[in-house]
mmCIF file of C-alpha atoms in Angstrom:
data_model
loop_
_atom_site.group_PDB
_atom_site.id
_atom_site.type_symbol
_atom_site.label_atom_id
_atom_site.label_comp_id
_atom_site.label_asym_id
_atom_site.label_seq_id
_atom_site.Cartn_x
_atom_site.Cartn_y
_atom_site.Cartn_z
ATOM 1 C CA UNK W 1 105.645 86.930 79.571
ATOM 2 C CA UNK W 2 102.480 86.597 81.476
ATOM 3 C CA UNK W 3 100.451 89.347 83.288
ATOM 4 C CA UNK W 4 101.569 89.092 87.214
ATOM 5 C CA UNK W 5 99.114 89.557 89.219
ATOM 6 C CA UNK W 6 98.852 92.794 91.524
ATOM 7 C CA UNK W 7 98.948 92.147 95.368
ATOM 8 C CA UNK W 8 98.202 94.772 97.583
ATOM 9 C CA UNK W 9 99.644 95.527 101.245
ATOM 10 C CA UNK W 10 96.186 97.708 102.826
ATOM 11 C CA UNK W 11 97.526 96.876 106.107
ATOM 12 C CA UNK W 12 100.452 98.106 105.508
ATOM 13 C CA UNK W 13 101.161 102.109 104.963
ATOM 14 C CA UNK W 14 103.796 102.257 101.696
ATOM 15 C CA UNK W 15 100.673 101.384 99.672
ATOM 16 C CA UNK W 16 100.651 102.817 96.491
ATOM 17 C CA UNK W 17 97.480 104.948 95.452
ATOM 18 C CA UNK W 18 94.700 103.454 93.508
ATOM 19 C CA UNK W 19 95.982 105.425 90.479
ATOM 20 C CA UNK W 20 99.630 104.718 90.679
ATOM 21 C CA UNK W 21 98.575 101.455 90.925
ATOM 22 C CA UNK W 22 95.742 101.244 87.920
ATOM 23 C CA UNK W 23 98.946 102.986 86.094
ATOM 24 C CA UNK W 24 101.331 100.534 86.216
ATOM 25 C CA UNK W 25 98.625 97.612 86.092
ATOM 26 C CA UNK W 26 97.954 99.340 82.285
ATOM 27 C CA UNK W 27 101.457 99.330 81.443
ATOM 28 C CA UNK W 28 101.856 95.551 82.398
ATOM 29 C CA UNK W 29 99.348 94.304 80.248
ATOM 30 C CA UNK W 30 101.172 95.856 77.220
ATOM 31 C CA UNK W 31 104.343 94.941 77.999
ATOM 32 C CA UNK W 32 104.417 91.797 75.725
ATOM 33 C CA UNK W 33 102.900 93.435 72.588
ATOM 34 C CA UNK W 34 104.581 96.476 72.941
ATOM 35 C CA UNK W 35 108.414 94.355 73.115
ATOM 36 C CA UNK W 36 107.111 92.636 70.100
ATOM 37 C CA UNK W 37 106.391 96.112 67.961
ATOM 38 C CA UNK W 38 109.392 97.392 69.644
ATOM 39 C CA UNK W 39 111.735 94.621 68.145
ATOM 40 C CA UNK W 40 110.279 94.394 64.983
ATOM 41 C CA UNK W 41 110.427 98.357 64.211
ATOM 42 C CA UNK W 42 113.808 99.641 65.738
ATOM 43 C CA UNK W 43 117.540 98.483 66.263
ATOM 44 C CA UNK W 44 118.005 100.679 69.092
ATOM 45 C CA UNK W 45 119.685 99.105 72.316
ATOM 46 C CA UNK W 46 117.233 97.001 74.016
ATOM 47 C CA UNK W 47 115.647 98.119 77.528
ATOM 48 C CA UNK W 48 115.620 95.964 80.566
ATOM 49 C CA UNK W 49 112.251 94.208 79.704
ATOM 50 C CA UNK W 50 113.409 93.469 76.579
ATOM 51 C CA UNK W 51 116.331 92.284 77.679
ATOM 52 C CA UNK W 52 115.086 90.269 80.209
ATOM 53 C CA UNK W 53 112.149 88.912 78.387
ATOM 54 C CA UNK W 54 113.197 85.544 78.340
ATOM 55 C CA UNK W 55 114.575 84.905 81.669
ATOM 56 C CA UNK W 56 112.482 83.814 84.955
ATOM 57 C CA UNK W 57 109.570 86.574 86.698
ATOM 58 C CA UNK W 58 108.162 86.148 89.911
ATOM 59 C CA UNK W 59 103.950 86.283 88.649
ATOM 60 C CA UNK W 60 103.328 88.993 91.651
ATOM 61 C CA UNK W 61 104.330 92.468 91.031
ATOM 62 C CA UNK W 62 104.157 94.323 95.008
ATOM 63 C CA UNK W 63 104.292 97.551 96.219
ATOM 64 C CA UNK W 64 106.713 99.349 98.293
ATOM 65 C CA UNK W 65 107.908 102.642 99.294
ATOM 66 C CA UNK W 66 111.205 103.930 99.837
ATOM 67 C CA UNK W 67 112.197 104.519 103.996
ATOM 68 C CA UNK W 68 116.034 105.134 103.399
ATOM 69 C CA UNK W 69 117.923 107.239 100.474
ATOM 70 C CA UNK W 70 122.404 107.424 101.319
ATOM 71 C CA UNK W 71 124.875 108.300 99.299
ATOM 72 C CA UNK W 72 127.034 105.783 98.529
ATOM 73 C CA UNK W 73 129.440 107.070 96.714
ATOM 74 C CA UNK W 74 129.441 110.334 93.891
ATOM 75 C CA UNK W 75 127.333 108.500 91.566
ATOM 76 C CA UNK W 76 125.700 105.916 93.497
ATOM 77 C CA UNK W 77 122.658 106.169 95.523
ATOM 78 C CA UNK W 78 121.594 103.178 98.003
ATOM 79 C CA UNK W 79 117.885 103.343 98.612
ATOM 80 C CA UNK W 80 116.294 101.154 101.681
ATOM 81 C CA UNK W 81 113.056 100.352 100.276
ATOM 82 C CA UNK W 82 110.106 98.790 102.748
ATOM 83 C CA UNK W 83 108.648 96.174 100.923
ATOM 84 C CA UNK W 84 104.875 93.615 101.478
ATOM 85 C CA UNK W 85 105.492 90.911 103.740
ATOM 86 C CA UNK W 86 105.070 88.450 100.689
ATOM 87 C CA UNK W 87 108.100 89.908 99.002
ATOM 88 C CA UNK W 88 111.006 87.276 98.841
ATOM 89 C CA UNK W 89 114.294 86.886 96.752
ATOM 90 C CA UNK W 90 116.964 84.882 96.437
ATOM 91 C CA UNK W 91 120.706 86.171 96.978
ATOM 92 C CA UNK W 92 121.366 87.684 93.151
ATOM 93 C CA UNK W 93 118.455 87.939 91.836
ATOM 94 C CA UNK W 94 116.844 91.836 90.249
ATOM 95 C CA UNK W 95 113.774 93.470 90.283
ATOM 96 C CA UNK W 96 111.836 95.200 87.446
ATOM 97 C CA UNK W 97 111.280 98.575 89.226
ATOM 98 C CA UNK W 98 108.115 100.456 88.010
ATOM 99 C CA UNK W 99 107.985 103.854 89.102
ATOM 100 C CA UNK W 100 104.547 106.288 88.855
ATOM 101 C CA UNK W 101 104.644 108.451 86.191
ATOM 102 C CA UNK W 102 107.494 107.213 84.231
ATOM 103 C CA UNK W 103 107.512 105.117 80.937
ATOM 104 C CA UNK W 104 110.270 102.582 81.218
ATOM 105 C CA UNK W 105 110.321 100.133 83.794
ATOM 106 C CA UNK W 106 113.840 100.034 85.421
ATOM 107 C CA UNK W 107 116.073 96.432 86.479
ATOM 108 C CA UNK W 108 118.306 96.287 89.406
ATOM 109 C CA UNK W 109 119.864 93.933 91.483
ATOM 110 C CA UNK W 110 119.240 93.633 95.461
ATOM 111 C CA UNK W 111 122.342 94.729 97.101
ATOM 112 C CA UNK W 112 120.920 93.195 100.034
ATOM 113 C CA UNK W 113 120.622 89.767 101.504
ATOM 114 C CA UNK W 114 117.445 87.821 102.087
ATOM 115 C CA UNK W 115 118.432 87.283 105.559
ATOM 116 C CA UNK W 116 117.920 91.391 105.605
ATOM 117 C CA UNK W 117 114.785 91.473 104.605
ATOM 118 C CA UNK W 118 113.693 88.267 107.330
ATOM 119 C CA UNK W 119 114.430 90.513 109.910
ATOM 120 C CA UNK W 120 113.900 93.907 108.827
ATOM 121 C CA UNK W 121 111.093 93.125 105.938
ATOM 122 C CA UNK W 122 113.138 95.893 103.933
ATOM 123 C CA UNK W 123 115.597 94.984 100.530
ATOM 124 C CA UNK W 124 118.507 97.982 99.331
ATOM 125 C CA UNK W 125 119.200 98.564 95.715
ATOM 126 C CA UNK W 126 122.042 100.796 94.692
ATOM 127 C CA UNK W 127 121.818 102.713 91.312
ATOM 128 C CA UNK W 128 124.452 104.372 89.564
ATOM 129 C CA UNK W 129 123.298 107.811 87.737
ATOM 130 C CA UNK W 130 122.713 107.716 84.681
ATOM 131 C CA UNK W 131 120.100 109.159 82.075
ATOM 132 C CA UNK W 132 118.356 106.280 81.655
ATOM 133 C CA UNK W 133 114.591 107.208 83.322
ATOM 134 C CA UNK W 134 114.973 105.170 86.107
ATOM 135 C CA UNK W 135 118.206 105.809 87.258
ATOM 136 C CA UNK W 136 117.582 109.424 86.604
ATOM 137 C CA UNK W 137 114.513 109.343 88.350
ATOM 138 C CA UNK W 138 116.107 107.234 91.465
ATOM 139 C CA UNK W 139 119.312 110.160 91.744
ATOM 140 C CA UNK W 140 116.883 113.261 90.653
ATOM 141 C CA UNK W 141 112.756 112.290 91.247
ATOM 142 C CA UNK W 142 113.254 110.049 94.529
ATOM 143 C CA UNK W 143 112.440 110.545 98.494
ATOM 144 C CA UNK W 144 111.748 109.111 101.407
ATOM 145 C CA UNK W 145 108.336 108.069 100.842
ATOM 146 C CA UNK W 146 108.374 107.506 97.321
ATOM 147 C CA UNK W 147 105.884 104.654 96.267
ATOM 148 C CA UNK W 148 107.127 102.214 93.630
ATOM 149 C CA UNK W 149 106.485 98.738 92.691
ATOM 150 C CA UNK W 150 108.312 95.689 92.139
ATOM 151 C CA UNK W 151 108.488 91.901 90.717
ATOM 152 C CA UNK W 152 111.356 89.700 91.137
ATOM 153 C CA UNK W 153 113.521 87.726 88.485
ATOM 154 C CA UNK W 154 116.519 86.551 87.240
ATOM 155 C CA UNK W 155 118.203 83.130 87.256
ATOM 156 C CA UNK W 156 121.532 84.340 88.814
ATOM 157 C CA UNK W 157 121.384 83.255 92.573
ATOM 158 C CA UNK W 158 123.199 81.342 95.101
ATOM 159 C CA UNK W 159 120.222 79.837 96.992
ATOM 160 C CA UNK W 160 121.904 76.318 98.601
ATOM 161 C CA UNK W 161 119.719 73.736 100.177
ATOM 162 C CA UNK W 162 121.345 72.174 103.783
ATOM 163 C CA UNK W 163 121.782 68.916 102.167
ATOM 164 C CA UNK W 164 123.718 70.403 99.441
ATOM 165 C CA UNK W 165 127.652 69.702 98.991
ATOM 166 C CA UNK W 166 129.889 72.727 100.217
ATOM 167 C CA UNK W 167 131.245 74.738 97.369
ATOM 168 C CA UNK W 168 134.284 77.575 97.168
ATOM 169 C CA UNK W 169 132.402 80.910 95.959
ATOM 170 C CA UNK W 170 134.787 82.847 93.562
ATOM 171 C CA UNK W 171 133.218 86.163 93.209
ATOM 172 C CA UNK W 172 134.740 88.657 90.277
ATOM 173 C CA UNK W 173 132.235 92.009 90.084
ATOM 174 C CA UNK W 174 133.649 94.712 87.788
ATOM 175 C CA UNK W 175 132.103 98.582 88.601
ATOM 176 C CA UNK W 176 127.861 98.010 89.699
ATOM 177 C CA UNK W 177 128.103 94.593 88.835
ATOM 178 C CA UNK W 178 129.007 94.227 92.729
ATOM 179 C CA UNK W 179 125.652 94.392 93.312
ATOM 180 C CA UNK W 180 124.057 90.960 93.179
ATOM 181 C CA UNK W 181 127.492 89.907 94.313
ATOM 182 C CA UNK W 182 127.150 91.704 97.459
ATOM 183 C CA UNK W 183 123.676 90.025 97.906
ATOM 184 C CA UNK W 184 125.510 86.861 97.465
ATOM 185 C CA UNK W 185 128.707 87.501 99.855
ATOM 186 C CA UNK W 186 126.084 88.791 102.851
ATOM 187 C CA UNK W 187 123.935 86.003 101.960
ATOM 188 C CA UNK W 188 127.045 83.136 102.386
ATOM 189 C CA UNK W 189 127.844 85.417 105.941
ATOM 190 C CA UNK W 190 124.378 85.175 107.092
ATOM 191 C CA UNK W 191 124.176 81.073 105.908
ATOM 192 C CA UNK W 192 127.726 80.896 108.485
ATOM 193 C CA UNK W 193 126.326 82.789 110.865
ATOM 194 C CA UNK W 194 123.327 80.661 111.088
ATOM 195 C CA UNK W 195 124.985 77.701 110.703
ATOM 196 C CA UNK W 196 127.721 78.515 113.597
ATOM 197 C CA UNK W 197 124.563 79.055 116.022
ATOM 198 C CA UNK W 198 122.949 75.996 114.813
ATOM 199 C CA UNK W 199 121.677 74.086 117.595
ATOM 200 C CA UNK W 200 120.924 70.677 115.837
ATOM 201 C CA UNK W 201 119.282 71.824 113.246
ATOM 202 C CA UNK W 202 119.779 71.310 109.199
ATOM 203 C CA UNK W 203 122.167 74.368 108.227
ATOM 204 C CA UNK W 204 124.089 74.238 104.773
ATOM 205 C CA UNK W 205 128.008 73.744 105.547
ATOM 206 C CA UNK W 206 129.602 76.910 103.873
ATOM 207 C CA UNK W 207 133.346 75.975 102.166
ATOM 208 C CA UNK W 208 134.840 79.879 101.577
ATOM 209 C CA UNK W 209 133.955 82.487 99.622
ATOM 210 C CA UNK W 210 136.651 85.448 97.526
ATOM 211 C CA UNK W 211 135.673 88.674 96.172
ATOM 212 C CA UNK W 212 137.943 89.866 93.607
ATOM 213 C CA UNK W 213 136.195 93.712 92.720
ATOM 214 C CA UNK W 214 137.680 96.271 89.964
ATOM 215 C CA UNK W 215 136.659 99.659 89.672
ATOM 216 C CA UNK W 216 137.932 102.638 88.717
ATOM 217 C CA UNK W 217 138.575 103.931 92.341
ATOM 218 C CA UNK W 218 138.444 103.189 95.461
ATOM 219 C CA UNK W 219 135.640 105.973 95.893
ATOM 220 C CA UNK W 220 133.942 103.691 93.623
ATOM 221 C CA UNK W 221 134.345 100.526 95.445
ATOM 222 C CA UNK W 222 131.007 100.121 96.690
ATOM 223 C CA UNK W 223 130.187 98.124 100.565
ATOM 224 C CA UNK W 224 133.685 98.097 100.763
ATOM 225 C CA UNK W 225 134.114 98.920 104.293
ATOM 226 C CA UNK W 226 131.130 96.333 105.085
ATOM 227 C CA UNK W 227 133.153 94.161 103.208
ATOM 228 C CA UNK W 228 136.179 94.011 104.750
ATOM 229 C CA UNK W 229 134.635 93.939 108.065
ATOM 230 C CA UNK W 230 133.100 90.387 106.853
ATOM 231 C CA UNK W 231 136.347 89.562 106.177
ATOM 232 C CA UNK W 232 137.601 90.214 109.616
ATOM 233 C CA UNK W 233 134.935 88.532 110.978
ATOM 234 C CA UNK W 234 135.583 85.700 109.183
ATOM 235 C CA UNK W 235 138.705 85.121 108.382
ATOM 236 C CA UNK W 236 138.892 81.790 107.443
ATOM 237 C CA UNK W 237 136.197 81.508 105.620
ATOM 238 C CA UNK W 238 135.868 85.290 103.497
ATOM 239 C CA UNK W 239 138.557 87.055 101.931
ATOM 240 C CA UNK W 240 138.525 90.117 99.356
ATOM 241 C CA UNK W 241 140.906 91.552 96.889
ATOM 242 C CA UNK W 242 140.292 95.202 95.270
ATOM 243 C CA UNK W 243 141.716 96.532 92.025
ATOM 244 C CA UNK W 244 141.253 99.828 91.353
ATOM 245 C CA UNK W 245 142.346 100.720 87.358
ATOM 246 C CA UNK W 246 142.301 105.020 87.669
ATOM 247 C CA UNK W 247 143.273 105.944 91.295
ATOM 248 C CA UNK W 248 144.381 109.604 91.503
ATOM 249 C CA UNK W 249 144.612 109.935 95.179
ATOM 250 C CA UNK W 250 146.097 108.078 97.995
ATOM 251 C CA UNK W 251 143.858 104.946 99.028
ATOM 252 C CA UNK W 252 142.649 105.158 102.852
ATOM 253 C CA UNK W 253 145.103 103.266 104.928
ATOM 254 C CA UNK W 254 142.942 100.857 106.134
ATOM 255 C CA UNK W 255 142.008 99.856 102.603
ATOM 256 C CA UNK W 256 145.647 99.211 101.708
ATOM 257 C CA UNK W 257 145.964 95.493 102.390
ATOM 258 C CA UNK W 258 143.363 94.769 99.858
ATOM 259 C CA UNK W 259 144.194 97.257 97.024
ATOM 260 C CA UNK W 260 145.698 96.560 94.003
ATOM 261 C CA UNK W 261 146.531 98.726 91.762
ATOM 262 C CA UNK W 262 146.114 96.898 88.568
ATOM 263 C CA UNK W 263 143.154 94.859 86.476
ATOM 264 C CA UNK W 264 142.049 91.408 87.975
ATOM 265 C CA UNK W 265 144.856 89.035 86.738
ATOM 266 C CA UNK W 266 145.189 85.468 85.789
ATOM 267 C CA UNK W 267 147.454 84.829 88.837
ATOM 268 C CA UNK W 268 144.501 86.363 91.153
ATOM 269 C CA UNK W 269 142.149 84.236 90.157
ATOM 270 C CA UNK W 270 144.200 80.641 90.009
ATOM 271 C CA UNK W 271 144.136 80.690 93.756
ATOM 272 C CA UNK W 272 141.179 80.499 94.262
ATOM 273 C CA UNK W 273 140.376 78.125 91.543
ATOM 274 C CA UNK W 274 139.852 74.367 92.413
ATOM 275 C CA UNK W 275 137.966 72.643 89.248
ATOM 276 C CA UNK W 276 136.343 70.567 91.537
ATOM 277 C CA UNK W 277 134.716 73.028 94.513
ATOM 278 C CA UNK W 278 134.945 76.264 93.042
ATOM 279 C CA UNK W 279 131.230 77.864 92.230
ATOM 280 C CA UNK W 280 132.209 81.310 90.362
ATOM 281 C CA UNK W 281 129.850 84.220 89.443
ATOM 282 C CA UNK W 282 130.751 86.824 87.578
ATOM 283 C CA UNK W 283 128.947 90.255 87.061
ATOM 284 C CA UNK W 284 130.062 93.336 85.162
ATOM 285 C CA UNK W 285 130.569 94.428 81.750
ATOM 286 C CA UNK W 286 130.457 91.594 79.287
ATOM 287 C CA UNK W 287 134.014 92.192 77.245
ATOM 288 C CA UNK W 288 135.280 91.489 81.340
ATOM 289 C CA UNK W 289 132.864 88.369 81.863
ATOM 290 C CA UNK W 290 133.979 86.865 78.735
ATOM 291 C CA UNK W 291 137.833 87.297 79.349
ATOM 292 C CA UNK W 292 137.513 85.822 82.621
ATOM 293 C CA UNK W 293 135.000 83.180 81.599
ATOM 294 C CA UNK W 294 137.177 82.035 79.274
ATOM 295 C CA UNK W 295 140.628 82.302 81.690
ATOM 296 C CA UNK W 296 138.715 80.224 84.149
ATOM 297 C CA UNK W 297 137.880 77.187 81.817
ATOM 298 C CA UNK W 298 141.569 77.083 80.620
ATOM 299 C CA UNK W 299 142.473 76.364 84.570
ATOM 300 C CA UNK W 300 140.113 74.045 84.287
ATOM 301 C CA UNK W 301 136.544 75.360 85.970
ATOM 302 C CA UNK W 302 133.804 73.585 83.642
ATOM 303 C CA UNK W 303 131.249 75.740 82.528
ATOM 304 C CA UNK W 304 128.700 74.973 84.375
ATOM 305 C CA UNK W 305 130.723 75.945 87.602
ATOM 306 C CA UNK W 306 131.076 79.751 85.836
ATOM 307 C CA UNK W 307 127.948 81.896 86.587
ATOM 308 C CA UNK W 308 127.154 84.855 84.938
ATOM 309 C CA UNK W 309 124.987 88.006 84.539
ATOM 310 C CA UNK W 310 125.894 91.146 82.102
ATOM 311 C CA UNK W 311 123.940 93.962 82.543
ATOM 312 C CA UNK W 312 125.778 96.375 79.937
#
């Protein structure tokens, strides 16, 4: 892993300090020897660098500040975070999020679109609790204001040029592994959108796009409201199923249509399964990915139509 470089934003005012920034500029330049000690010395479950350390990095590492902190649900927190104007992602991909004053160097997925951050120049991550530093830090440490820094990555995207052939997106997130997911679904809305208000110009020509989510809950359903409105919006094009595995309470009305009580089946899927459109991407824990990995080639979906990321 190279050394990004470290681009500043002084016209801009979520700048971080000159020592926030000389501290994470230190901790980049050891990241490669310190994975290697790290590997050779302890079995302990691998962090996200680690984990990552073979997959595609953006070389710029940029600075940004949070502007927006919501709950989105008991354990999740979605933070709007205002970003330098040569910041850019495609629909899936993470960040490695380094944060002043602690150690390990988080990875999350935008829950955003690109087309978001066109018009607004901010991306939205949404981080579950947990004790890992970052997340901690993110649910206990963060505020509007915060400074952190950022550098892109990940070969999990959805990133069609206009000449491209229309595909059917099959999306199957399980828990936070709607995240990139999301990114993808708003993404495919925003490429319709743009392409319905085309006036002449090249536009990629969308086929239709499924989101089959399982969570525990329906509290834990995350965007789903945003979701279904997509849906609405579109309803030839977007549709959604939810599966919820431990509801205790009555799901909201409105939610009803789209709730099913039960893990994603085999049946759910083969719908929305044509060998020869369907583009599927899959993102949640891996004993899931590899179940339905598997039940998708035996319909027939080569492998290089199935998509994955596991970040557990």
């Amino acid at each position: 892993m190279s050394a990004p470089c470290f681009l500043t934003a002084s016209g801009r005012s979520f700048c971080l300090s000159h020592s926030a920034a000389g501290q994470l500029w230190s901790r980049l330049l050891g990241i490669s020897s310190s994975i290697t000690r790290r590997s050779m010395t302890s079995r302990r479950q691998m962090d996200h660098l680690e984990r990552t350390a073979s997959n595609y990095r953006q070389n710029a590492l940029y600075p940004a500040q949070v502007c927006g902190i919501v709950n989105e649900s008991e354990t999740v927190k979605r933070l709007r975070i205002a970003v330098h104007p040569d910041f850019n992602f495609k629909a899936g991909q993470w960040v490695d999020f380094f944060i002043p004053g602690v150690e390990k160097v988080g990875g999350f997925s935008m829950c955003s679109s690109p087309g978001l951050l066109q018009r607004e120049g901010v991306i939205e991550l949404a981080v579950k609790y947990a004790k890992h530093p970052p997340a901690h830090w993110v649910h206990t440490g963060c505020g509007v204001g915060s400074d952190v820094a950022m550098r892109v990555g990940g070969e999990f995207y959805f990133d069609p040029a206009p000449s491209d052939p229309p595909v059917d997106l099959l999306l199957v997130a399980g828990g936070v592994g709607i995240n990139p997911l999301y990114s993808i679904y708003l993404h495919t809305a925003d490429l319709l959108q743009s392409n319905l208000g085309a006036a002449g110009g090249p536009s990629y020509s969308i086929g239709s796009a499924h989101l089959c989510y399982s969570a525990k809950n329906s509290e834990e359903l995350l965007f789903k409201d945003s979701i279904t409105k997509v849906c609405e919006k579109f309803p030839d094009k977007f549709s959604c199923s939810f599966h919820v595995t431990r509801q205790s309470t009555d799901v909201d009305p409105h939610l009803q249509p789209f709730v099913s009580h039960r893990r994603v089946t085999q049946d759910d899927l083969r719908t929305h399964v044509d060998p020869n459109r369907t583009l599927c991407y899959l993102c949640g824990p891996p004993p899931m990915i590899e179940a339905i990995s598997q039940t998708l080639q035996d319909m027939g979906l080569s492998q290089d139509r199935i998509l994955f990321e596991k970040w557990w």
